[in-house]
Short mmCIF file of C-alpha atoms and ligand atoms in Angstrom, two decimals:
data_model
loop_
_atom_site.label_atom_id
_atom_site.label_comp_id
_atom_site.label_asym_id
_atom_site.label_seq_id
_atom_site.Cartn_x
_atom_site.Cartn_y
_atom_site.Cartn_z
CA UNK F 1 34.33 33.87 -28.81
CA UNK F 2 37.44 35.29 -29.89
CA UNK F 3 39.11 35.18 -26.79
CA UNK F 4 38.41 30.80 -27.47
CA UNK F 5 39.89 30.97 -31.47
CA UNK F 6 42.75 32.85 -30.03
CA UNK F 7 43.53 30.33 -27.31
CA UNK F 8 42.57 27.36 -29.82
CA UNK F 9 45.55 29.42 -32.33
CA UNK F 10 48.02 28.94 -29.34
CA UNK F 11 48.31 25.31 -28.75
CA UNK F 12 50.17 23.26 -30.19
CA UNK F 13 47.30 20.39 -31.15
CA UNK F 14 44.35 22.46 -32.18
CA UNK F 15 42.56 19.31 -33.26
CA UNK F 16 42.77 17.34 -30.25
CA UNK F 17 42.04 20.61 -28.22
CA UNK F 18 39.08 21.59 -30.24
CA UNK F 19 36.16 19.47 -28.81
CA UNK F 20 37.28 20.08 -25.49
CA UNK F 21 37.43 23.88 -26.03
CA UNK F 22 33.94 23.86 -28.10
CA UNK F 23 31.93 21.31 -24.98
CA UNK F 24 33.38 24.41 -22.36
CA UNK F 25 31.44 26.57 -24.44
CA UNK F 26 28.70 24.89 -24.57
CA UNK F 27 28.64 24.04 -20.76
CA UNK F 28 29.08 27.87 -19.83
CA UNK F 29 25.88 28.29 -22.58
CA UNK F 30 23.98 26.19 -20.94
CA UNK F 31 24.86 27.33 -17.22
CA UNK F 32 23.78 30.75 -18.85
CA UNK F 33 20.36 29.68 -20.30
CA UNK F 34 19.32 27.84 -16.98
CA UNK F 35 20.31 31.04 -14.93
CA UNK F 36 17.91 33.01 -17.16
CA UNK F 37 15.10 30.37 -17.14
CA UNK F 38 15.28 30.84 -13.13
CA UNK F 39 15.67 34.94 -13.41
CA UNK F 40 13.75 36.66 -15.91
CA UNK F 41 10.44 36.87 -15.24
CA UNK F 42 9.50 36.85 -18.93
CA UNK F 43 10.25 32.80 -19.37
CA UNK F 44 7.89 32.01 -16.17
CA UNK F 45 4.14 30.58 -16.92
CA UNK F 46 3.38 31.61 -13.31
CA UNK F 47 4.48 34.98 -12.10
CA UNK F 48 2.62 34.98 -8.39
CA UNK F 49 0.70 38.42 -10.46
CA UNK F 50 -2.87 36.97 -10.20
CA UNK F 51 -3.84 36.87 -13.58
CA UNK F 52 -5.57 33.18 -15.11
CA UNK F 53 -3.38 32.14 -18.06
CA UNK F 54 -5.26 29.14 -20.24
CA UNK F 55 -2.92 26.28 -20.42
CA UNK F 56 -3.89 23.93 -22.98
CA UNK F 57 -3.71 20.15 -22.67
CA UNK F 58 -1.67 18.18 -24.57
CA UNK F 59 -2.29 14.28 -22.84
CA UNK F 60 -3.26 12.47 -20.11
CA UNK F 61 -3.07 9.12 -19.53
CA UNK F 62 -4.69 6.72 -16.70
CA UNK F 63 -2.01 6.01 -13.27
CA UNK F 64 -4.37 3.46 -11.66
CA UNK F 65 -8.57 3.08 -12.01
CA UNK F 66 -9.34 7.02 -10.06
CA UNK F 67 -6.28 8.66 -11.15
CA UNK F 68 -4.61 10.43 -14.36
CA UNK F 69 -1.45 11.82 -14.78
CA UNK F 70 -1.66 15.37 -16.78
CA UNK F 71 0.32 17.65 -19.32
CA UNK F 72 -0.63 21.04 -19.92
CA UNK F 73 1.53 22.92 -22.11
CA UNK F 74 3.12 26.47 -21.00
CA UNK F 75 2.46 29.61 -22.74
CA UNK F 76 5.26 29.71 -24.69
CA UNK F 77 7.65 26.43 -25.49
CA UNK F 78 10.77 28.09 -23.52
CA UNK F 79 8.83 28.44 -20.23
CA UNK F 80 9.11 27.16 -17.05
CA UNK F 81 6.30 27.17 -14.59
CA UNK F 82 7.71 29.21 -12.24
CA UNK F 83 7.26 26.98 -9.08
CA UNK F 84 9.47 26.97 -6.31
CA UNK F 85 9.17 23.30 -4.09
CA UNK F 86 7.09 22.59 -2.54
CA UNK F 87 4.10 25.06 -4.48
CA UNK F 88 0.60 24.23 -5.84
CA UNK F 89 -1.48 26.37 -8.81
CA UNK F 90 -5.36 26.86 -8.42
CA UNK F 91 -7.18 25.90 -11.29
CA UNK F 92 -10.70 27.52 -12.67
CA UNK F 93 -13.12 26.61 -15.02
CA UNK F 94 -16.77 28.53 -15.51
CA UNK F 95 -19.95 26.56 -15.42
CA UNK F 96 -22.61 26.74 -18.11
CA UNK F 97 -24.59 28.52 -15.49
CA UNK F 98 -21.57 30.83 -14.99
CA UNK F 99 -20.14 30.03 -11.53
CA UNK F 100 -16.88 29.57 -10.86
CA UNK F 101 -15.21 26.31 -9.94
CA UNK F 102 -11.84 26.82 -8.24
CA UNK F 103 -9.31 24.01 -6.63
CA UNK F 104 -6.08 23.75 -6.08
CA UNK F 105 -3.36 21.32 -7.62
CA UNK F 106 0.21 20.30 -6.94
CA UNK F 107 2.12 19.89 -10.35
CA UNK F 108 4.87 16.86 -9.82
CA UNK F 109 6.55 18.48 -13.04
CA UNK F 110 10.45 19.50 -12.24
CA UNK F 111 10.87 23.43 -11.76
CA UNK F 112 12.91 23.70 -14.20
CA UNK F 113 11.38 21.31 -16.84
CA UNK F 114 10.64 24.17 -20.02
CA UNK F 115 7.45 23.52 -22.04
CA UNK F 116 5.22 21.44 -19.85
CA UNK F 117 3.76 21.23 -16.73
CA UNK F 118 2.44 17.84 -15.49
CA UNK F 119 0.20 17.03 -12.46
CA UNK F 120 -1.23 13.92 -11.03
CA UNK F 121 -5.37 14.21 -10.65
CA UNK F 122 -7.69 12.30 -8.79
CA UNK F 123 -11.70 11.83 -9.94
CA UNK F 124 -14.27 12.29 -7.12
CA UNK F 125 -17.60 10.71 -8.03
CA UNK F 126 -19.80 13.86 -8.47
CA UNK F 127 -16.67 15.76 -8.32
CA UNK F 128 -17.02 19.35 -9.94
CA UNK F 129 -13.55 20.08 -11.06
CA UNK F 130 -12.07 16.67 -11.20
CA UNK F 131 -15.08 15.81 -13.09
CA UNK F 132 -14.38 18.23 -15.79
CA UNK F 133 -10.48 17.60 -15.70
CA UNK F 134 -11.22 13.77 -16.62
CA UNK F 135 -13.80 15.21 -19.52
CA UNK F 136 -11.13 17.83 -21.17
CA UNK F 137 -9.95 16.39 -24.51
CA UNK F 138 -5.82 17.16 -26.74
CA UNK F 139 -6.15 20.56 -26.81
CA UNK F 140 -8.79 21.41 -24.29
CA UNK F 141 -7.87 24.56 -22.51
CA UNK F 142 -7.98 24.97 -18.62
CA UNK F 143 -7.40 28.38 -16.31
CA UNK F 144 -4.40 28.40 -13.92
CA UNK F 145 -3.00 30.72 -11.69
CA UNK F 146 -0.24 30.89 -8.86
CA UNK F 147 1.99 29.73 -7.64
CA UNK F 148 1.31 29.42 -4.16
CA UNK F 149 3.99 28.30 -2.04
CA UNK F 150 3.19 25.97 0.67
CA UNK F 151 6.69 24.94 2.00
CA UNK F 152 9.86 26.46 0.91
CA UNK F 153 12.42 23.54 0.62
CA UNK F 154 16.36 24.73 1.09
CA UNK F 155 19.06 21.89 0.20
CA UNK F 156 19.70 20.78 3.73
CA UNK F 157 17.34 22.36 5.55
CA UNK F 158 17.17 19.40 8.04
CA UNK F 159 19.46 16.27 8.92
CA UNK F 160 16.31 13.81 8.01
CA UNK F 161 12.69 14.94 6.51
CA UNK F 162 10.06 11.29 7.00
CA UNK F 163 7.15 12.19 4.27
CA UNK F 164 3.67 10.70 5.73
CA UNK F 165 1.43 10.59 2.37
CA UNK F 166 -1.67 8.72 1.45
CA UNK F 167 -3.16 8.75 -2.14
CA UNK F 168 -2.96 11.70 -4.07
CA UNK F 169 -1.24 13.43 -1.30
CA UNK F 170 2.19 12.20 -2.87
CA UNK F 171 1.76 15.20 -4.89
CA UNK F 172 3.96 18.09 -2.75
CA UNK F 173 5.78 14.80 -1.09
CA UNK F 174 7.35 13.54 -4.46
CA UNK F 175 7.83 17.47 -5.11
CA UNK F 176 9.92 17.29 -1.74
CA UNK F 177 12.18 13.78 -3.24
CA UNK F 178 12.51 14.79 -6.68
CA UNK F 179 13.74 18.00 -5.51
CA UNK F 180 16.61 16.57 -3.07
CA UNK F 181 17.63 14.03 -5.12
CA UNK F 182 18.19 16.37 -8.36
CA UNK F 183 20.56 18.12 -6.10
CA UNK F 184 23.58 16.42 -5.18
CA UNK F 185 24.32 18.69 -2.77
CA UNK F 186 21.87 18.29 -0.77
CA UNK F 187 21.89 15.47 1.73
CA UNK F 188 19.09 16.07 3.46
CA UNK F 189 17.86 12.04 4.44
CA UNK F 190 14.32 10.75 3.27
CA UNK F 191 12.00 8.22 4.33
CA UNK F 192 8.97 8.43 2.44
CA UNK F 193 5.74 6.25 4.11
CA UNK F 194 3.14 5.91 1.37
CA UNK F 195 -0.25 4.51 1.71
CA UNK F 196 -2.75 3.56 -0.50
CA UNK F 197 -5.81 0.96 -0.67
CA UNK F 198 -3.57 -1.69 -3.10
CA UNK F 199 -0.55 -1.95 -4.74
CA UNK F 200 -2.32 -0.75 -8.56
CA UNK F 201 -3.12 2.40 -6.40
CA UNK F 202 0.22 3.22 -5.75
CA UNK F 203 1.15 6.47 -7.82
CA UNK F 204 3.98 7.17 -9.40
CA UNK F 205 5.48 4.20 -8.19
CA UNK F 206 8.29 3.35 -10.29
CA UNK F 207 9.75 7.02 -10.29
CA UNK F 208 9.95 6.72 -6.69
CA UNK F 209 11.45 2.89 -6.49
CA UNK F 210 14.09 4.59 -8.96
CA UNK F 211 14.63 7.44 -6.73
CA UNK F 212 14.97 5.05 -3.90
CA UNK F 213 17.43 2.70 -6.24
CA UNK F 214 19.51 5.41 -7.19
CA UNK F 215 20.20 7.03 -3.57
CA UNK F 216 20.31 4.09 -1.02
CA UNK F 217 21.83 5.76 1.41
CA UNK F 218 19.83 8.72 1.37
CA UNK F 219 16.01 7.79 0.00
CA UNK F 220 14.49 4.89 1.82
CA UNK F 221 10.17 4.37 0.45
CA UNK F 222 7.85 2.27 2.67
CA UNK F 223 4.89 1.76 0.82
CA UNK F 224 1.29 0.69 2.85
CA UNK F 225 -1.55 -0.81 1.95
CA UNK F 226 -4.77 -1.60 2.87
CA UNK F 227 -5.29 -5.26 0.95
CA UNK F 228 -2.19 -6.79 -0.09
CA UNK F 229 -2.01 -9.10 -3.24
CA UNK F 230 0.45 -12.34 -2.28
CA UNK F 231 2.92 -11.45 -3.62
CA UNK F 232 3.11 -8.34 -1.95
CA UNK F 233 6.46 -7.21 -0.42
CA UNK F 234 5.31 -3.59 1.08
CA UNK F 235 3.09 -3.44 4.66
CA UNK F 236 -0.23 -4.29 4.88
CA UNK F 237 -2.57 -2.33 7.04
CA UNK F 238 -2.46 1.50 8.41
CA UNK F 239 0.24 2.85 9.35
CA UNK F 240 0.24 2.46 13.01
CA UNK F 241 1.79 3.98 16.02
CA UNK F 242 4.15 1.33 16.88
CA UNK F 243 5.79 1.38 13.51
CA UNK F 244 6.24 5.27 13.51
CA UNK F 245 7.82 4.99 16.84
CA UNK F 246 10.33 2.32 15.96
CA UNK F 247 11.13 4.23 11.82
CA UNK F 248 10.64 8.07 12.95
CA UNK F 249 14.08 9.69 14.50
CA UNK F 250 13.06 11.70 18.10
CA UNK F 251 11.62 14.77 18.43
CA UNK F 252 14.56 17.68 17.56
CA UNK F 253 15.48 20.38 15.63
CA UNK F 254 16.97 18.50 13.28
CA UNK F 255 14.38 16.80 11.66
CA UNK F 256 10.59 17.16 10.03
CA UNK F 257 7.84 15.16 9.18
CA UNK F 258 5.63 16.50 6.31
CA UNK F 259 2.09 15.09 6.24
CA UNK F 260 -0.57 14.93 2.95
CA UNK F 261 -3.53 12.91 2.03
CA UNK F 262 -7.30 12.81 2.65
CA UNK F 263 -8.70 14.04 5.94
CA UNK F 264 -8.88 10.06 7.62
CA UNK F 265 -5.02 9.98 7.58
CA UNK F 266 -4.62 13.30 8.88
CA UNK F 267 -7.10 12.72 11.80
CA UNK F 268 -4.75 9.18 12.59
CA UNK F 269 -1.42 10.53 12.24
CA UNK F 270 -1.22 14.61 12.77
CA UNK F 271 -4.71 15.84 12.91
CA UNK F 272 -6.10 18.46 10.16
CA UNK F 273 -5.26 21.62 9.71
CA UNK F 274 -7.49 24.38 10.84
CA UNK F 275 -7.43 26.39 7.80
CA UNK F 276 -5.16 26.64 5.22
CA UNK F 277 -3.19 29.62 6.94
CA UNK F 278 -3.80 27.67 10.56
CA UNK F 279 -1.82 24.68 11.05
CA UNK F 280 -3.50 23.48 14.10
CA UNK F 281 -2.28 21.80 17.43
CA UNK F 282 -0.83 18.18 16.24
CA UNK F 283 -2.56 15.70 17.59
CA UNK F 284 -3.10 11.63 16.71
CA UNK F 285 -0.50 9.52 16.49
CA UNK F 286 2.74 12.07 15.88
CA UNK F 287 1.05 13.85 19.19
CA UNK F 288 1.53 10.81 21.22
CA UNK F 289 4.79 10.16 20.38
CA UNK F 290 5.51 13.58 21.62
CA UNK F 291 5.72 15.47 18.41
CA UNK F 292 4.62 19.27 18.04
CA UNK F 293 3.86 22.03 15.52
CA UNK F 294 7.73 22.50 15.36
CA UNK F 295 8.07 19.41 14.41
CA UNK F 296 5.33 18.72 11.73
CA UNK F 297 4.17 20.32 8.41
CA UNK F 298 0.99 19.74 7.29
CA UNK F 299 0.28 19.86 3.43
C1 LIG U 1 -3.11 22.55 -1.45
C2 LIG U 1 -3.85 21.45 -2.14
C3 LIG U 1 -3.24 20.74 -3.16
C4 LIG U 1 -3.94 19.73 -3.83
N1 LIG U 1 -3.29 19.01 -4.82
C5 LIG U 1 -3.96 18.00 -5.43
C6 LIG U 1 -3.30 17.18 -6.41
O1 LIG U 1 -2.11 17.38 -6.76
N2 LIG U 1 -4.01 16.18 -7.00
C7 LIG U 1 -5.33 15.93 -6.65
O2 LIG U 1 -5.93 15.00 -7.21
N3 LIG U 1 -5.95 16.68 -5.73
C8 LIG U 1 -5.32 17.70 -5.13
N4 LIG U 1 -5.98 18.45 -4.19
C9 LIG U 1 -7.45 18.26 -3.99
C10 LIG U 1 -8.21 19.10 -5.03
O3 LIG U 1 -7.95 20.46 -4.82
C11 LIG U 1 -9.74 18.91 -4.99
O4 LIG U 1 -10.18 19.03 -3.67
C12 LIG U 1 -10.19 17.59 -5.55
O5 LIG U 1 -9.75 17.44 -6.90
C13 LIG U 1 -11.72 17.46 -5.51
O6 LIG U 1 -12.29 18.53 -6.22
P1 LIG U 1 -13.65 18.31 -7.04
O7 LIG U 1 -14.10 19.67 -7.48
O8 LIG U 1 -13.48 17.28 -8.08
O9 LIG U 1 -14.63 17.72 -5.95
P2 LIG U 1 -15.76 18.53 -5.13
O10 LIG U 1 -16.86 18.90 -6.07
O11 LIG U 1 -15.10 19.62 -4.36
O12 LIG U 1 -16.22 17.42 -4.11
C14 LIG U 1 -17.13 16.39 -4.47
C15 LIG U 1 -17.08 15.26 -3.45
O13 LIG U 1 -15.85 14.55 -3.62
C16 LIG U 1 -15.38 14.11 -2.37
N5 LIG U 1 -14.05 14.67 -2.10
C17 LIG U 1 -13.52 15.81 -2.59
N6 LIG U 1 -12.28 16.02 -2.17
C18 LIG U 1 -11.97 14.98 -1.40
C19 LIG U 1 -10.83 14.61 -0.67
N7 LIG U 1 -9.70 15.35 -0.64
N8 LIG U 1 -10.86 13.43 0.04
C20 LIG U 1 -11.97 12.67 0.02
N9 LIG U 1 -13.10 12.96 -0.64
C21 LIG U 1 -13.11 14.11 -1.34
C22 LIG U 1 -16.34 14.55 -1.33
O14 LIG U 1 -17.25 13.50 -1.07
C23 LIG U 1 -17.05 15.70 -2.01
O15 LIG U 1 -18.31 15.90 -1.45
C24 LIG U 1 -5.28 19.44 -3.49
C25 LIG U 1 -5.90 20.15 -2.45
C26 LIG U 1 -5.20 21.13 -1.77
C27 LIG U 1 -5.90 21.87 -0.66
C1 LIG U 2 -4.08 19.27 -31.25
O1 LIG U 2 -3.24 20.28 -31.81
C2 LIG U 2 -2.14 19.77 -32.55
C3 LIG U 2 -1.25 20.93 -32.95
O2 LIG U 2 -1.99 22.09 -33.27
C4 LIG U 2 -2.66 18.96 -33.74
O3 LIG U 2 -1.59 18.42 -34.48
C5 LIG U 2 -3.57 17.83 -33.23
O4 LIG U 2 -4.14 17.12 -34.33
C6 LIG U 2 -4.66 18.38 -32.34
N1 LIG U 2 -5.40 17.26 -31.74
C7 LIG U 2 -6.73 17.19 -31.72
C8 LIG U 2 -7.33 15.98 -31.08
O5 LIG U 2 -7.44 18.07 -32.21
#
């Protein structure tokens, strides 16, 4: 700092100079504390180390009639998760009888975001762990661990990325926008193709009209649905072969198209995966448009 009060001495109009000077400082403190967020290891909530850390929850609320968005706080209040995009976390609770109930979730919280960590949860009737996710009450604790990276995004990696999702498989697909829009350099072009039964189904809706508002030329969101209200202005329907072929760019290099959302959609468009280590032969629709496992990431 005394290099800044020696400089500040120099000039001729301290008082004009002085904000200036003291928002540098501030801008080269804050460069400093996000650089350490990212690098020591300390300030992460998940350190890939496999050990369960209890996260505790601080709310939910409801996102449509099946569906609740999250917050569980970190360990401490100055972490970050520790999640690289696109990553999920597997979560664990112990039954009375004293099994183990493990599944994993995609947090749609930014990377970099210090306190929280948010996700967006579906309830299966009968469901064992989204079941006892929609029980938990404030302060309710739940076991994490992770992260497990399923797709390592870098700014630009391709030209064009189209995002196939269908309900709660926006999850790693809004990872995938929020992450290139943060970044303005990264100009990596995105059509995301979201379908869901109606238009209250629709998660996380207006974040991604925003996203789509704020970076025309670059974010473009088609949203499906099976049974339209009539004042609908998104597609009713499934997302069919002739309208991938006339919105998808050709096969290449160049481009990807990431797929996520319950096994129907994946049979239509890409096929499932084999495992989750085995991505499986593409097949459906993105097979008979001439697409191949170079081409297409399944979630
Ligand atoms: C990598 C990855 C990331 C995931 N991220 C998320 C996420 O961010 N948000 C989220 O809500 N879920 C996510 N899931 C799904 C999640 O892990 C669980 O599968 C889901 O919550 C159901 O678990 P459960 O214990 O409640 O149901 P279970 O007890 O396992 O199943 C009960 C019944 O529910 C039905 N069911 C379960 N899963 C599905 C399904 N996917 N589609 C249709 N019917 C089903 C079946 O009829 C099943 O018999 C993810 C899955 C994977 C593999
Ligand atoms: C949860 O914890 C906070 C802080 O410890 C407290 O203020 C709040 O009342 C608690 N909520 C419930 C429902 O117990």
């Amino acid at each position: 700092m005394s290099f800044l009060s020696k400089a500040a001495r120099t000039v001729s109009s301290p008082r004009v100079l002085y904000p200036f000077l003291a928002l540098g400082t501030v801008g080269v403190a804050y460069h400093f504390s996000t650089m350490s967020a990212i690098y020591n290891e300390n300030s992460k909530t998940f350190k890939g180390d496999d050990k369960w850390v209890d996260l505790k929850l601080i709310k939910s609320y409801d996102l449509s009639s099946n569906t609740k968005h999250f917050v569980f706080a970190t360990e401490s209040d100055d972490d970050v998760s520790g999640l690289q995009t696109a990553s999920c976390v597997l979560a664990k609770f112990v039954t009375p009888k004293g099994s183990n109930v493990i599944r994993p979730y995609t947090p749609v919280s930014d990377t970099e975001q210090k306190g929280t960590i948010e996700f967006v949860i579906k309830k299966y009737e009968g469901g064992k762990m989204s079941s006892h996710l929609f029980n938990l009450k404030e302060n309710d604790t739940l076991s994490f661990k992770g992260p497990i990276v399923k797709w390592k995004w870098e700014p630009n990696q391709f030209k064009e990325i189209t995002l196939i999702g269908g309900g709660t498989g926006i999850t790693p697909l809004y990872q995938l926008v929020h992450e290139i829009t943060k970044n303005p350099q990264d100009n990596t072009k995105v059509h995301l193709i979201y379908g869901n039964l109606s238009p209250k189904d629709i998660l996380m809706k207006k974040e991604l009209d925003e996203y789509a508002a704020k970076h025309k030329d670059q974010v473009k969101v088609t949203y499906f649905v099976d049974k339209a209200e009539s004042n609908w202005d998104g597609k009713t329907g499934y997302i069919t072969k002739e309208y991938l072929e006339s919105e998808l760019p050709k096969p290449s290099k160049e481009s990807k198209i990431f797929v996520c959302g319950p096994p129907p959609l994946y049979n239509a468009i890409s096929g499932n995966k084999v495992s989750p280590t085995d991505q499986g032969e593409v097949t459906g629709i993105l097979a008979d448009l001439g697409f191949t496992k170079e081409h297409v990431f399944k979630f």
